[in-house]
Amino acid sequence: MRKGLLYGLLFTSPAILGFLLFTLGPMIASLVLSLSDYSVFKEGTAFIGFDNYVRLFSGEDDLFYQSLGATFYFVALRVPAVILISFAVALLLNMNVKGRALFRTIIYLPSIVPAVASAMIWMWLLNPDLGLINTVLEWLHLPTSNWLYAESSVIPSVVLTTLWGIGGTVIIFLAGLSGIPKQYYEAIDVDGGGWYSKLRHITIPMVTPTLFFNTIMTIISSFQVFNEAYILTDGGPNNKSLFYVFYLWRTGFRDTEMGYASALAWVLFVIILFFTFIVFKSSKSWVYYEGGGRS
């Protein structure tokens, strides 16, 4: 028993050490820094308790609430869009059609395009003067948009650019769909049911564990949006796309207020933890497992 435990610890030690050194350690350090006025170019560091958090929630920092509002708006738009579109695409790619492997490859390829290259493509596509999308809209005699350069459309435009990379979510949905036993669909056929009955009574209930996982991951990644703000908009126009993580980065690395940035990071951690907890608690009523009923 002890020998088995020793071998187990030996083989898992790289993962354990990696977690302690690169995850738990930095988390504890950031928690300590959030209670101080640490700055890169400041000679001394003083313990200030919860002053950074008071500064956040008291309204002294207007950009804190503005970045929260922009991020929540982004999350509210992106999460349903990613889940619904990914699920619909996965249903289509799960059909037994000719060239299915090619279509799956085409859908997945954009998700592995480097973020900078993808951003440059979208900056050209969404250019209000020379962009391909406005050119096509003009050719079709449809109204054009300023996309990333207008306050009212910047966040929906950023959401649009992120839908380019849903390939990973689609693949996970495909894995869930491929695990549904074919006998269930055959039973619906025997009973005279159509595609809607199959979707409602078989596909959706059986894919809820996959839906649960994708929802959690999409919520987390949406709250952590950074590349799009950093590359596409720089937080503009007028801070309308000042997403939370971008503001956190700007506070820590541009303004060198590491203590305050650490407090921002811990607030984000609590927000993500809260929404993840809500989804986990609600899953008891809508996630189903084969042979085990609800979770």
CSV table of N, CA and C in Angstrom, one decimal, residues 78 82 86 107-113 118 122 159-170 228:
chain,number,residue,atom,x,y,z
A,78,ARG,N,-22.2,37.0,-25.9
A,78,ARG,CA,-21.4,35.9,-26.5
A,78,ARG,C,-21.8,34.5,-26.0
A,82,VAL,N,-22.5,31.7,-28.8
A,82,VAL,CA,-21.5,30.6,-29.0
A,82,VAL,C,-22.2,29.2,-28.8
A,86,SER,N,-22.8,26.9,-32.0
A,86,SER,CA,-21.9,25.7,-32.0
A,86,SER,C,-22.8,24.5,-32.0
A,107,ILE,N,-14.5,24.1,-40.3
A,107,ILE,CA,-15.1,24.7,-39.1
A,107,ILE,C,-14.0,24.9,-38.0
A,108,TYR,N,-13.1,23.9,-37.9
A,108,TYR,CA,-12.2,23.9,-36.8
A,108,TYR,C,-11.0,24.7,-37.1
A,109,LEU,N,-10.6,24.9,-38.3
A,109,LEU,CA,-9.3,25.6,-38.7
A,109,LEU,C,-9.2,27.0,-38.1
A,110,PRO,N,-10.3,27.8,-38.2
A,110,PRO,CA,-10.1,29.2,-37.6
A,110,PRO,C,-9.8,29.3,-36.1
A,111,SER,N,-10.1,28.2,-35.4
A,111,SER,CA,-9.8,28.2,-33.9
A,111,SER,C,-8.4,28.1,-33.6
A,112,ILE,N,-7.6,27.7,-34.6
A,112,ILE,CA,-6.1,27.5,-34.4
A,112,ILE,C,-5.3,28.6,-35.1
A,113,VAL,N,-6.0,29.6,-35.7
A,113,VAL,CA,-5.3,30.7,-36.3
A,113,VAL,C,-4.8,31.6,-35.1
A,118,SER,N,-5.7,36.6,-36.7
A,118,SER,CA,-7.2,36.6,-36.7
A,118,SER,C,-7.7,38.1,-36.6
A,122,TRP,N,-9.9,40.5,-39.1
A,122,TRP,CA,-11.2,41.1,-38.8
A,122,TRP,C,-11.1,42.6,-38.9
A,159,VAL,N,-18.0,40.5,-30.4
A,159,VAL,CA,-18.7,39.2,-30.2
A,159,VAL,C,-18.6,38.5,-31.6
A,160,LEU,N,-18.9,39.2,-32.6
A,160,LEU,CA,-18.9,38.6,-34.0
A,160,LEU,C,-17.5,38.1,-34.3
A,161,THR,N,-16.5,38.8,-34.0
A,161,THR,CA,-15.1,38.3,-34.3
A,161,THR,C,-14.8,37.0,-33.5
A,162,THR,N,-15.3,36.9,-32.3
A,162,THR,CA,-15.0,35.7,-31.5
A,162,THR,C,-15.8,34.5,-32.0
A,163,LEU,N,-16.9,34.7,-32.7
A,163,LEU,CA,-17.6,33.5,-33.3
A,163,LEU,C,-16.8,32.8,-34.4
A,164,TRP,N,-15.8,33.5,-34.8
A,164,TRP,CA,-14.8,32.9,-35.8
A,164,TRP,C,-14.2,31.6,-35.3
A,165,GLY,N,-14.0,31.6,-33.9
A,165,GLY,CA,-13.2,30.5,-33.3
A,165,GLY,C,-14.0,29.5,-32.5
A,166,ILE,N,-15.2,29.2,-32.9
A,166,ILE,CA,-16.0,28.3,-32.2
A,166,ILE,C,-15.7,26.8,-32.5
A,167,GLY,N,-14.7,26.6,-33.3
A,167,GLY,CA,-14.4,25.2,-33.7
A,167,GLY,C,-14.2,24.2,-32.6
A,168,GLY,N,-13.5,24.7,-31.5
A,168,GLY,CA,-13.3,23.8,-30.4
A,168,GLY,C,-14.6,23.4,-29.7
A,169,THR,N,-15.5,24.4,-29.5
A,169,THR,CA,-16.8,24.1,-28.9
A,169,THR,C,-17.6,23.1,-29.8
A,170,VAL,N,-17.5,23.3,-31.1
A,170,VAL,CA,-18.3,22.5,-32.0
A,170,VAL,C,-17.8,21.0,-31.9
A,228,GLU,N,-9.1,40.6,-28.0
A,228,GLU,CA,-9.9,41.4,-28.9
A,228,GLU,C,-9.8,42.9,-28.5
